[in-house]
Coordinates of C-alpha atoms in Angstrom, one line a residue:
M256 CA 11.7 -32.7 -50.1
S257 CA 8.0 -32.8 -50.6
Y258 CA 4.9 -32.1 -48.4
L259 CA 1.9 -34.3 -48.1
N260 CA -0.3 -31.4 -46.7
P261 CA 1.7 -28.3 -47.6
L262 CA -1.2 -25.9 -46.6
W263 CA 0.0 -26.4 -42.9
L264 CA 3.0 -24.3 -43.8
W265 CA 0.8 -21.2 -43.8
S266 CA 0.7 -21.6 -39.9
L267 CA 4.3 -20.5 -39.9
L268 CA 2.9 -16.9 -40.3
A269 CA 1.8 -17.2 -36.6
I270 CA 5.6 -16.8 -35.7
I271 CA 5.2 -13.1 -36.4
P272 CA 2.8 -12.1 -33.5
L273 CA 4.6 -14.6 -31.3
T274 CA 7.8 -12.9 -31.8
A275 CA 6.1 -9.5 -31.2
I276 CA 4.7 -10.6 -28.0
Y277 CA 8.3 -11.4 -26.8
F278 CA 9.6 -8.0 -27.8
L279 CA 6.8 -6.0 -26.1
K280 CA 7.9 -4.5 -22.9
V281 CA 5.5 -3.6 -20.0
R282 CA 6.6 0.0 -18.7
P283 CA 6.4 0.1 -14.9
K284 CA 4.2 2.9 -13.3
K285 CA 6.4 5.4 -11.4
Q286 CA 5.5 5.8 -7.6
P287 CA 6.9 8.3 -5.0
T288 CA 9.0 6.5 -2.1
N289 CA 10.6 7.8 1.0
A290 CA 13.3 5.1 0.9
Y291 CA 15.0 5.7 -2.4
F292 CA 18.4 4.7 -0.9
L293 CA 17.1 1.1 -0.5
W294 CA 16.2 0.8 -4.2
Q295 CA 19.5 2.1 -5.4
K296 CA 21.2 -1.4 -4.5
V297 CA 18.5 -3.1 -6.4
F298 CA 18.7 -0.9 -9.5
A299 CA 22.6 -1.5 -9.5
E300 CA 22.2 -5.4 -9.5
K301 CA 19.6 -5.2 -12.3
R302 CA 21.9 -3.1 -14.4
S303 CA 24.6 -5.8 -13.9
S304 CA 22.5 -8.7 -15.1
A305 CA 20.4 -6.9 -17.7
L306 CA 22.5 -8.5 -20.6
F307 CA 22.2 -12.0 -19.4
Q308 CA 18.3 -11.4 -19.0
R309 CA 18.2 -10.2 -22.6
L310 CA 20.1 -13.3 -23.8
R311 CA 17.9 -15.5 -21.8
D312 CA 14.8 -14.0 -23.2
L313 CA 16.1 -14.3 -26.7
F314 CA 17.0 -18.0 -26.1
S315 CA 13.5 -18.5 -24.7
L316 CA 12.1 -17.0 -27.9
L317 CA 14.2 -19.1 -30.1
L318 CA 13.0 -22.3 -28.2
M319 CA 9.3 -21.2 -28.7
L320 CA 9.9 -20.6 -32.3
L321 CA 11.6 -24.0 -32.8
A322 CA 8.8 -25.8 -31.2
F323 CA 6.1 -24.0 -33.2
A324 CA 8.0 -24.4 -36.5
A325 CA 8.5 -28.2 -35.8
V326 CA 4.7 -28.7 -35.1
A327 CA 4.0 -26.8 -38.3
F328 CA 6.2 -28.9 -40.4
A329 CA 5.1 -32.1 -38.7
L330 CA 1.5 -31.3 -39.7
A331 CA 2.7 -30.6 -43.2
Q332 CA 4.0 -34.3 -43.3
P333 CA 7.4 -33.7 -45.1
R334 CA 9.0 -36.6 -47.0
W335 CA 12.3 -37.0 -48.6
G336 CA 12.5 -36.8 -52.5
D337 CA 9.6 -36.5 -54.9
E338 CA 8.3 -40.0 -54.4
K339 CA 4.8 -40.6 -55.8
Q340 CA 2.0 -41.7 -53.5
T341 CA 1.9 -45.5 -54.8
D342 CA 0.4 -48.5 -53.3
M343 CA 2.9 -51.2 -51.9
L344 CA 2.9 -54.9 -51.4
I345 CA 5.2 -56.2 -48.8
I346 CA 5.9 -59.9 -49.0
I347 CA 7.8 -61.7 -46.1
D348 CA 9.5 -65.0 -46.8
T349 CA 8.2 -67.4 -44.1
S350 CA 10.0 -70.6 -45.5
A351 CA 11.7 -72.9 -43.2
S352 CA 15.0 -71.4 -43.5
M353 CA 13.7 -68.1 -41.9
Q354 CA 13.7 -70.0 -38.7
A355 CA 17.5 -69.9 -38.5
G356 CA 19.0 -67.8 -35.8
N357 CA 18.2 -67.3 -32.2
N358 CA 15.2 -65.5 -30.9
A359 CA 15.4 -61.8 -31.6
N360 CA 18.2 -62.4 -34.2
S361 CA 16.3 -65.0 -36.1
R362 CA 15.8 -64.2 -39.9
I363 CA 12.0 -64.3 -39.6
Q364 CA 12.3 -61.6 -36.8
L365 CA 14.7 -59.4 -38.7
A366 CA 12.3 -59.6 -41.6
K367 CA 9.4 -58.6 -39.5
D368 CA 11.5 -55.7 -38.0
K369 CA 12.3 -54.6 -41.7
A370 CA 8.7 -54.6 -42.7
T371 CA 7.6 -52.9 -39.5
G372 CA 10.2 -50.1 -40.1
I373 CA 8.9 -49.5 -43.7
I374 CA 5.3 -49.3 -42.5
R375 CA 6.1 -46.8 -39.8
S376 CA 8.1 -44.6 -42.1
L377 CA 5.1 -44.4 -44.6
N378 CA 3.0 -42.8 -41.7
G379 CA -0.1 -43.5 -43.6
E380 CA 1.1 -41.9 -46.9
H381 CA 0.8 -45.1 -48.9
R382 CA -1.7 -48.0 -48.9
V383 CA 0.0 -51.2 -48.1
A384 CA -0.9 -54.9 -48.4
L385 CA 0.9 -57.7 -46.6
A386 CA 1.5 -61.2 -47.8
T387 CA 3.8 -64.2 -46.9
I388 CA 5.3 -66.9 -49.2
D389 CA 6.5 -70.3 -48.5
K390 CA 4.8 -73.1 -50.5
Q391 CA 2.4 -70.6 -51.9
L392 CA 1.7 -66.8 -51.6
K393 CA -0.8 -65.9 -48.9
F394 CA -2.3 -62.5 -48.6
L395 CA -2.7 -61.3 -45.1
T396 CA -4.4 -58.0 -45.5
H397 CA -6.0 -55.8 -48.1
L398 CA -4.6 -52.5 -49.0
S399 CA -4.6 -50.4 -45.9
D400 CA -3.0 -47.0 -44.8
N401 CA -3.5 -47.8 -41.1
P402 CA 0.1 -48.5 -39.7
K403 CA -1.4 -50.0 -36.4
V404 CA -3.4 -52.6 -38.2
L405 CA -0.5 -53.5 -40.5
V406 CA 2.2 -53.7 -37.7
E407 CA -0.2 -55.9 -35.5
Q408 CA -0.6 -58.3 -38.5
I409 CA 3.3 -58.4 -38.9
K410 CA 3.5 -59.4 -35.1
Q411 CA 1.5 -62.5 -36.0
I412 CA 3.7 -63.8 -38.6
N413 CA 5.9 -67.0 -38.0
A414 CA 8.2 -69.1 -40.2
S415 CA 6.7 -72.2 -41.4
D416 CA 8.1 -75.8 -41.7
M417 CA 7.9 -75.7 -45.6
P418 CA 10.6 -74.8 -48.1
L419 CA 10.2 -72.0 -50.6
N420 CA 8.3 -73.0 -53.8
A421 CA 10.1 -71.6 -56.8
Q422 CA 7.0 -71.5 -58.9
A423 CA 5.2 -69.4 -56.3
A424 CA 8.1 -67.1 -56.0
R425 CA 8.2 -66.7 -59.9
S426 CA 4.6 -65.7 -59.7
L427 CA 5.4 -62.6 -57.7
A428 CA 6.1 -60.4 -60.6
N429 CA 2.6 -61.1 -62.1
Y430 CA 0.6 -59.6 -59.1
K431 CA -1.0 -56.2 -59.6
L432 CA -2.3 -54.0 -56.8
S433 CA -3.9 -51.5 -59.3
G434 CA -4.6 -51.2 -63.0
D435 CA -1.3 -49.4 -63.7
S436 CA 1.8 -51.6 -62.9
S437 CA 3.9 -48.7 -62.3
A438 CA 1.6 -47.4 -59.7
H439 CA 2.7 -49.8 -57.1
R440 CA 5.8 -51.4 -55.6
I441 CA 6.4 -55.0 -54.6
I442 CA 8.9 -55.5 -51.8
F443 CA 10.1 -59.1 -51.1
I444 CA 12.0 -59.5 -47.7
T445 CA 14.0 -62.8 -47.7
D446 CA 17.1 -64.5 -46.8
G447 CA 17.7 -66.0 -50.3
S448 CA 17.5 -69.3 -51.6
S449 CA 18.8 -71.2 -54.5
Q450 CA 15.1 -71.6 -55.5
L451 CA 14.8 -68.0 -56.1
P452 CA 14.3 -67.0 -59.8
D453 CA 16.1 -64.2 -61.4
F454 CA 13.5 -61.4 -60.6
D455 CA 12.9 -58.5 -62.9
E456 CA 13.0 -54.9 -61.7
K457 CA 9.3 -55.2 -60.7
I458 CA 10.5 -57.0 -57.5
E459 CA 12.5 -55.1 -55.0
L460 CA 14.6 -57.7 -53.0
F461 CA 15.8 -57.0 -49.5
A462 CA 18.0 -59.6 -47.7
V463 CA 17.9 -60.2 -44.0
G464 CA 20.2 -62.4 -41.9
S465 CA 23.8 -63.5 -41.9
E466 CA 25.7 -66.6 -42.9
I467 CA 25.2 -69.6 -40.6
E468 CA 27.0 -72.9 -40.5
N469 CA 24.7 -75.8 -40.4
L470 CA 24.4 -79.7 -40.3
G471 CA 21.1 -80.9 -41.7
I472 CA 19.4 -84.1 -43.0
T473 CA 18.2 -83.5 -46.5
A474 CA 17.1 -87.0 -47.6
A475 CA 15.8 -90.2 -45.6
D476 CA 14.2 -93.5 -45.9
L477 CA 13.4 -96.5 -43.9
Q478 CA 12.6 -100.1 -44.9
W479 CA 12.7 -103.7 -43.8
V480 CA 15.6 -105.6 -45.3
P481 CA 14.2 -108.4 -47.5
G482 CA 15.0 -112.0 -46.2
R483 CA 16.2 -110.9 -42.8
N484 CA 13.5 -110.8 -40.2
G485 CA 13.6 -108.0 -37.8
T486 CA 16.3 -106.0 -39.6
A487 CA 15.5 -102.6 -41.0
S488 CA 17.7 -100.4 -43.2
C489 CA 17.9 -96.6 -42.9
Y490 CA 19.2 -94.2 -45.6
L491 CA 20.4 -90.8 -44.6
K492 CA 21.9 -87.9 -46.6
I493 CA 23.3 -85.0 -44.5
E494 CA 24.2 -81.5 -45.8
N495 CA 27.3 -79.8 -44.2
T496 CA 28.1 -76.0 -44.5
Y497 CA 30.7 -76.0 -41.5
K498 CA 34.0 -74.5 -42.5
K499 CA 35.8 -76.5 -40.1
D500 CA 36.1 -80.2 -39.2
I501 CA 33.1 -81.4 -37.0
S502 CA 32.6 -84.4 -34.7
T503 CA 29.1 -85.5 -33.7
E504 CA 26.8 -88.6 -33.5
I505 CA 23.7 -89.8 -35.4
E506 CA 21.0 -91.4 -33.2
L507 CA 18.3 -94.0 -34.5
R508 CA 15.6 -94.0 -31.8
H509 CA 12.2 -95.8 -31.7
Q510 CA 9.7 -93.1 -30.6
E511 CA 7.2 -95.2 -28.7
S512 CA 9.6 -97.3 -26.6
G513 CA 12.5 -94.6 -26.5
V514 CA 15.0 -97.5 -27.4
I515 CA 18.1 -96.3 -29.1
A516 CA 18.8 -98.7 -32.0
K517 CA 22.0 -97.3 -33.3
L518 CA 24.4 -94.6 -32.2
I519 CA 26.8 -93.7 -35.0
P520 CA 29.8 -91.5 -34.7
L521 CA 30.1 -88.9 -37.3
Q522 CA 33.3 -87.2 -38.2
L523 CA 33.2 -84.7 -41.2
Q524 CA 35.8 -82.6 -42.8
A525 CA 35.0 -78.9 -43.6
G526 CA 32.0 -79.0 -46.1
E527 CA 32.1 -82.7 -46.4
K528 CA 28.7 -84.2 -47.1
F529 CA 27.5 -87.6 -45.6
E530 CA 25.5 -90.2 -47.3
Q531 CA 25.0 -93.8 -45.9
I532 CA 22.7 -96.9 -45.5
I533 CA 22.5 -98.1 -41.9
D534 CA 21.3 -101.5 -41.1
F535 CA 19.9 -102.3 -37.6
D536 CA 18.5 -105.4 -36.1
M537 CA 15.8 -106.0 -33.6
A538 CA 13.6 -103.2 -35.5
E539 CA 10.1 -102.6 -34.2
A540 CA 7.2 -101.2 -36.4
G541 CA 6.2 -97.7 -35.3
I542 CA 7.6 -94.1 -35.5
W543 CA 11.4 -93.8 -35.8
T544 CA 13.6 -90.6 -35.6
A545 CA 17.1 -90.1 -37.0
S546 CA 18.6 -87.3 -35.2
I547 CA 22.1 -85.4 -35.4
N548 CA 23.4 -84.7 -31.8
Q549 CA 24.7 -81.2 -32.7
K550 CA 23.2 -77.9 -31.4
D551 CA 23.2 -75.1 -34.0
D552 CA 21.1 -72.1 -35.0
F553 CA 18.7 -74.1 -37.2
M554 CA 17.4 -77.2 -35.4
L555 CA 14.5 -78.1 -37.7
D556 CA 16.6 -80.2 -40.0
N557 CA 18.6 -82.0 -37.3
E558 CA 15.9 -84.5 -37.0
V559 CA 13.9 -86.7 -39.4
I560 CA 10.8 -88.6 -38.5
M561 CA 10.1 -91.8 -40.3
G562 CA 7.4 -94.6 -40.1
L563 CA 8.3 -98.4 -40.2
N564 CA 5.1 -100.3 -40.9
P565 CA 4.6 -104.1 -39.9
Q566 CA 5.7 -106.6 -42.4
Q567 CA 2.4 -107.7 -44.1
T568 CA 2.8 -110.2 -46.7
I569 CA 0.2 -111.3 -49.3
S570 CA -0.3 -115.0 -49.2
I571 CA -0.6 -116.5 -52.7
G572 CA -2.2 -119.8 -53.7
L573 CA -1.7 -121.5 -57.0
K574 CA -4.0 -123.5 -59.2
V575 CA -2.1 -123.6 -62.5
T576 CA -1.0 -126.3 -64.9
T577 CA 2.6 -124.9 -65.1
P578 CA 3.4 -124.0 -61.5
W579 CA 7.2 -123.7 -62.0
F580 CA 6.8 -120.3 -63.9
F581 CA 4.4 -119.1 -61.3
E582 CA 6.2 -120.1 -58.2
N583 CA 9.5 -118.6 -59.4
C584 CA 7.6 -115.2 -60.1
V585 CA 6.2 -115.1 -56.7
N586 CA 9.3 -116.2 -54.9
A587 CA 11.2 -113.4 -56.7
F588 CA 9.0 -110.9 -55.1
A589 CA 9.4 -112.6 -51.8
R590 CA 13.3 -112.5 -51.9
T591 CA 13.2 -108.7 -53.0
N592 CA 10.7 -107.0 -50.8
G593 CA 9.0 -109.9 -48.9
L594 CA 5.6 -108.6 -50.1
L595 CA 4.3 -112.0 -51.8
Q596 CA 4.6 -115.5 -50.3
I597 CA 3.2 -118.8 -51.3
D598 CA 0.5 -120.1 -49.0
S599 CA -1.5 -123.2 -50.3
E600 CA -3.5 -123.5 -47.1
S601 CA -5.0 -120.0 -46.5
P602 CA -4.2 -117.7 -49.4
Q603 CA -5.4 -114.2 -49.8
I604 CA -5.2 -114.4 -53.5
T605 CA -5.1 -117.6 -55.8
L606 CA -3.5 -117.7 -59.3
V607 CA -5.5 -119.7 -61.8
E608 CA -5.0 -121.1 -65.1
G609 CA -8.4 -122.1 -66.9
S610 CA -11.1 -122.0 -64.3
T611 CA -11.9 -122.7 -60.7
D612 CA -14.8 -123.0 -58.3
T613 CA -13.0 -122.0 -55.1
E614 CA -14.7 -119.3 -53.0
E615 CA -12.0 -118.8 -50.4
S616 CA -9.8 -116.1 -51.9
N617 CA -9.7 -113.4 -54.7
L618 CA -8.6 -114.7 -58.0
L619 CA -6.3 -113.8 -60.7
I620 CA -7.4 -115.9 -63.8
F621 CA -5.2 -116.5 -66.9
N622 CA -6.3 -118.4 -70.0
P623 CA -10.0 -118.7 -69.1
Q624 CA -11.5 -122.0 -70.1
Q625 CA -14.8 -123.9 -69.9
Q626 CA -17.9 -122.4 -68.2
S627 CA -17.6 -120.1 -65.2
Q628 CA -19.4 -117.5 -63.2
W629 CA -16.6 -115.1 -64.3
W630 CA -17.7 -115.0 -67.9
T631 CA -20.9 -115.7 -69.7
S632 CA -19.6 -117.6 -72.9
I633 CA -16.2 -118.6 -74.2
G634 CA -15.3 -119.5 -77.8
E635 CA -12.3 -120.0 -80.0
P636 CA -9.0 -117.8 -80.1
L637 CA -9.3 -114.5 -81.7
D638 CA -7.8 -114.3 -85.4
D639 CA -6.6 -110.6 -85.1
I640 CA -6.2 -108.5 -82.0
I641 CA -6.2 -104.6 -81.9
I642 CA -6.1 -103.6 -78.4
E643 CA -8.1 -100.6 -77.1
T644 CA -8.0 -99.4 -73.5
E645 CA -10.5 -97.8 -71.1
D646 CA -8.6 -96.6 -68.2
G647 CA -4.9 -96.3 -68.4
E648 CA -4.5 -94.6 -65.0
H649 CA -6.1 -97.4 -63.0
P650 CA -3.8 -99.0 -60.5
L651 CA -4.1 -102.3 -62.4
T652 CA -3.1 -101.0 -65.7
Q653 CA -0.8 -97.8 -65.0
H654 CA 2.3 -100.0 -65.4
L655 CA 1.2 -101.9 -68.4
D656 CA 1.9 -101.1 -72.0
F657 CA -0.7 -103.2 -74.0
D658 CA 0.6 -102.5 -77.4
I659 CA 4.1 -104.0 -76.5
M660 CA 2.7 -106.8 -74.1
G661 CA 0.0 -108.2 -76.4
F662 CA -2.6 -110.8 -75.5
P663 CA -1.4 -114.1 -77.1
A664 CA -4.0 -116.9 -77.6
A665 CA -6.8 -114.6 -76.3
K666 CA -10.3 -116.2 -76.7
R667 CA -13.6 -114.8 -77.9
L668 CA -15.5 -114.5 -74.7
S669 CA -18.1 -112.4 -73.1
A670 CA -18.0 -110.7 -69.7
P671 CA -20.9 -110.1 -67.3
E672 CA -22.6 -106.8 -67.7
D673 CA -21.4 -105.7 -64.3
A674 CA -17.5 -106.3 -65.2
Q675 CA -15.1 -103.4 -65.3
V676 CA -13.2 -103.8 -68.5
F677 CA -9.8 -102.2 -68.8
A678 CA -8.7 -103.5 -72.3
F679 CA -10.7 -105.0 -75.1
N680 CA -10.4 -106.0 -78.7
H681 CA -11.4 -103.9 -81.6
D682 CA -14.5 -106.1 -81.9
G683 CA -15.5 -105.7 -78.2
T684 CA -14.0 -108.8 -76.8
P685 CA -12.8 -108.0 -73.4
L686 CA -9.1 -108.8 -72.7
L687 CA -8.6 -107.5 -69.1
Y688 CA -11.3 -106.9 -66.7
K689 CA -12.4 -107.2 -63.0
L690 CA -15.5 -108.5 -61.6
R691 CA -16.9 -108.9 -58.1
R692 CA -19.3 -111.6 -56.7
G693 CA -20.3 -111.5 -53.2
N694 CA -17.1 -111.1 -51.2
Q695 CA -14.9 -112.5 -54.0
T696 CA -13.2 -110.5 -56.5
A697 CA -11.6 -111.8 -59.7
V698 CA -9.3 -110.2 -62.4
V699 CA -9.6 -112.0 -65.7
V700 CA -6.5 -111.8 -68.1
N701 CA -7.6 -113.1 -71.4
L702 CA -4.4 -114.7 -72.7
D703 CA -2.3 -117.8 -72.5
P704 CA 1.0 -117.2 -70.8
S705 CA 2.5 -120.5 -72.2
E706 CA 2.1 -118.9 -75.8
Q707 CA 4.8 -116.8 -77.4
N708 CA 7.1 -117.1 -74.5
F709 CA 5.0 -114.8 -72.3
F710 CA 6.3 -116.5 -69.3
L711 CA 9.7 -115.1 -70.0
S712 CA 8.6 -111.6 -70.9
P713 CA 8.9 -108.8 -68.1
W714 CA 5.0 -108.3 -68.5
F715 CA 4.3 -111.6 -66.8
P716 CA 5.6 -110.6 -63.5
T717 CA 4.5 -106.9 -63.8
I718 CA 0.8 -108.1 -64.3
I719 CA 1.1 -110.5 -61.4
H720 CA 2.4 -107.8 -59.1
S721 CA -0.2 -105.1 -60.2
A722 CA -3.1 -107.5 -60.0
T723 CA -2.3 -109.1 -56.6
M724 CA -1.5 -105.6 -55.1
H725 CA -4.9 -104.3 -56.4
L726 CA -6.8 -107.4 -55.3
A727 CA -5.2 -107.2 -51.8
G728 CA -6.0 -103.4 -51.6
R729 CA -2.4 -102.5 -51.4
E730 CA -1.8 -100.7 -54.7
S731 CA -1.5 -97.4 -53.0
S732 CA 0.7 -97.3 -49.9
L733 CA 2.4 -94.6 -47.9
A734 CA 6.0 -93.7 -47.9
P735 CA 8.1 -93.8 -44.7
V736 CA 8.7 -90.0 -44.7
Y737 CA 7.5 -87.1 -46.7
A738 CA 8.9 -83.6 -47.2
T739 CA 6.9 -80.9 -45.7
G740 CA 4.4 -79.2 -48.1
T741 CA 3.7 -82.6 -49.7
K742 CA 0.2 -83.4 -50.7
I743 CA -0.8 -87.0 -50.5
T744 CA -3.8 -89.3 -51.3
L745 CA -4.8 -91.4 -48.4
P746 CA -5.0 -95.1 -49.5
G747 CA -8.0 -97.6 -48.8
N748 CA -11.7 -97.4 -49.5
S749 CA -13.3 -96.5 -46.0
E750 CA -15.4 -93.6 -45.5
Q751 CA -14.4 -93.6 -41.8
A752 CA -10.7 -93.7 -41.7
E753 CA -8.7 -92.4 -38.9
I754 CA -5.6 -90.4 -38.9
I755 CA -3.5 -89.6 -35.7
H756 CA -1.4 -86.4 -35.9
N757 CA 0.8 -85.5 -32.9
N758 CA -1.6 -87.7 -30.6
E759 CA -4.7 -85.9 -32.0
A760 CA -7.1 -88.2 -33.8
S761 CA -9.5 -87.1 -36.5
I762 CA -11.8 -88.9 -38.9
V763 CA -11.0 -88.6 -42.6
A764 CA -12.3 -90.4 -45.7
A765 CA -9.9 -92.8 -47.6
Q766 CA -9.0 -91.4 -51.1
S767 CA -9.0 -87.8 -49.8
Q768 CA -6.0 -85.6 -49.9
I769 CA -4.2 -84.0 -47.2
E770 CA -1.5 -81.5 -47.1
L771 CA 1.4 -82.2 -44.9
N772 CA 2.7 -78.7 -43.8
N773 CA 4.4 -79.5 -40.4
S774 CA 7.2 -81.5 -39.3
A775 CA 5.4 -84.3 -37.3
S776 CA 4.6 -88.1 -36.9
Y777 CA 1.3 -89.6 -38.3
R778 CA -0.5 -92.8 -37.9
Y779 CA -3.4 -93.7 -40.5
S780 CA -5.9 -96.6 -40.2
A781 CA -8.2 -97.7 -43.0
D782 CA -9.7 -101.1 -44.1
D783 CA -8.0 -103.0 -41.3
S784 CA -4.6 -101.8 -42.5
E785 CA -2.4 -99.3 -40.6
W786 CA 0.6 -97.0 -41.7
N787 CA 3.1 -95.1 -39.9
F788 CA 4.8 -92.2 -41.6
G789 CA 6.7 -89.0 -40.9
V790 CA 7.0 -85.4 -42.1
S791 CA 10.3 -83.6 -42.1
L792 CA 11.9 -80.7 -43.9
L793 CA 14.2 -82.6 -46.2
S794 CA 15.4 -79.5 -48.3
A795 CA 18.9 -79.2 -49.2
D796 CA 18.2 -75.6 -50.2
D797 CA 17.0 -74.6 -46.8
S798 CA 19.6 -76.6 -44.9
Q799 CA 22.3 -74.8 -46.9
L800 CA 21.0 -71.6 -45.3
A801 CA 22.1 -69.5 -48.3
I802 CA 21.9 -65.7 -48.1
I803 CA 21.8 -63.2 -50.9
D804 CA 23.3 -59.7 -51.0
A805 CA 20.2 -58.0 -52.2
V806 CA 19.3 -54.2 -52.0
S807 CA 16.8 -52.6 -54.0
S808 CA 18.2 -49.7 -56.2
R809 CA 15.0 -47.8 -55.4
Q810 CA 14.8 -45.5 -52.4
L811 CA 13.0 -46.9 -49.4
R812 CA 12.6 -45.3 -46.1
T813 CA 12.5 -47.1 -42.9
G814 CA 12.1 -46.1 -39.3
W815 CA 9.9 -43.4 -37.8
P816 CA 8.7 -40.7 -40.3
I817 CA 10.1 -37.2 -40.3
S818 CA 7.0 -35.9 -38.7
V819 CA 7.4 -37.9 -35.7
W820 CA 11.0 -36.8 -35.0
L821 CA 9.6 -33.1 -35.6
V822 CA 7.1 -33.7 -32.9
V823 CA 9.8 -35.0 -30.5
I824 CA 11.9 -32.0 -31.2
A825 CA 8.9 -29.7 -30.4
L826 CA 8.3 -31.5 -27.2
L827 CA 12.0 -31.2 -26.1
A828 CA 12.0 -27.6 -26.9
L829 CA 8.9 -26.9 -24.9
T830 CA 10.3 -28.9 -21.9
L831 CA 13.4 -26.7 -22.1
E832 CA 11.4 -23.6 -22.2
S833 CA 9.2 -24.7 -19.3
I834 CA 12.4 -25.4 -17.2
L835 CA 13.7 -21.8 -18.1
Y836 CA 10.4 -20.1 -17.3
H837 CA 10.4 -21.6 -13.9
R838 CA 13.9 -20.6 -13.3
R839 CA 13.0 -17.0 -14.2
K840 CA 9.9 -17.1 -12.1
L841 CA 11.8 -18.4 -9.0
G842 CA 14.9 -16.1 -9.7

């Protein structure tokens, strides 16, 4: 045992005069009396109880000595062992699985109790910093030796809806609280996860919680079924850690109307996982939930929130010399995802071979010919083509490999100065560029698709799909559901887009990034388009509710410090002495 303030032990010398006072006796003054016979009975009773009185006085002295010694040792602040006064970083796991359990026995509450016990046991002997970790490491306090401030900060900690980020967990060993890495300790309080790396001895793991059986949704998707009007398809994957057979139901519900579209009985054997695609008719656009009707100690993964957006096709017009290939390409996309559809009357985008003077839609022009506002001059086919690129990450080009695709029968032409060129020949001839005139935008592809069997290559439908999606402003869309902790870029071009989160609207800029940290529903509007999507846990590691048997090999005190218990002992001794004193006074 060592002492933080050993000089206070010198106060034990005061026990000597205290003991002397108890042993000093006051000699009574003798007085003459005429009634001696009356005092004889009193003297006889005192002689019979003299031994008890001496024992009582001795016991009273021992109580006072005990109280005084306890206070002296408490002031000296004793501690077990010869532990150095080191700084400490306490990290509490606040990932989603820490919500498991019920109220006072939840894993996050057990972790907070553990951290509180550690801080109280230090009694200001160490400086402590607090941090939490889920997707990233967050520091809550600087180094402090004030237990009250630290404990109050711990009370405000809650588990998040995000899974534990393995990369953030690996970075724990790199943090230093002081210049000497041996002069501090890092305590990590967690329930355990398969995402946890193998920590070295710098990180001291302390596990909380117990094994919990769970049924949770770990993957989901929701899409319209191509070619079947009003029919949607929902994909679900469920993790099962029950050690017994279980019978429950899966419920598909439209959130706005409250209509239950599907109620599916679910019977699983012990540990059996579930994975299925569920089709349902009369589906409506909006927010949908798929939930497991099973109460357990981890409800966060029992429900997944998804968005189903209105079926918005892109109408395609054709002004081409070989319509068969173009029609089959567009119809192929119509059959697979229903996204493109031929509409010769009011097309949004017109596919052109040669040139056109139409101003009613955006244009995708192949094999440019004659004079046009979309190029300033045009000449003979190029003799040799060596392709160079300008922006390989643009939505129009990110799925194209120009070296493999090639530009057969490309012509020597000049593009207007304000054209955005994505690919060009080594002599500067543009091969793929975009140009805007008024409200009309055109993408010019300087190749003849009838040459070198380009119609039959996979690059023909690829370039049609990429260009039409870009011209329609649909190249970036939103998924029906995202896992918590995902960072997304909002589609569109508007500076005043609107996003509604849990019925609360806010104005954001398109192309800005937002981080989806909570399980919730979202509705986003920009450029006359609207997207519904949901955010849910979707983490197999958290749904498994794995636990680790981790106890640090280094000594770690918890609970109240020794000095507090010494003060309690002193108070009890003084209370007992006070009771004995009043009994002597009355008796």
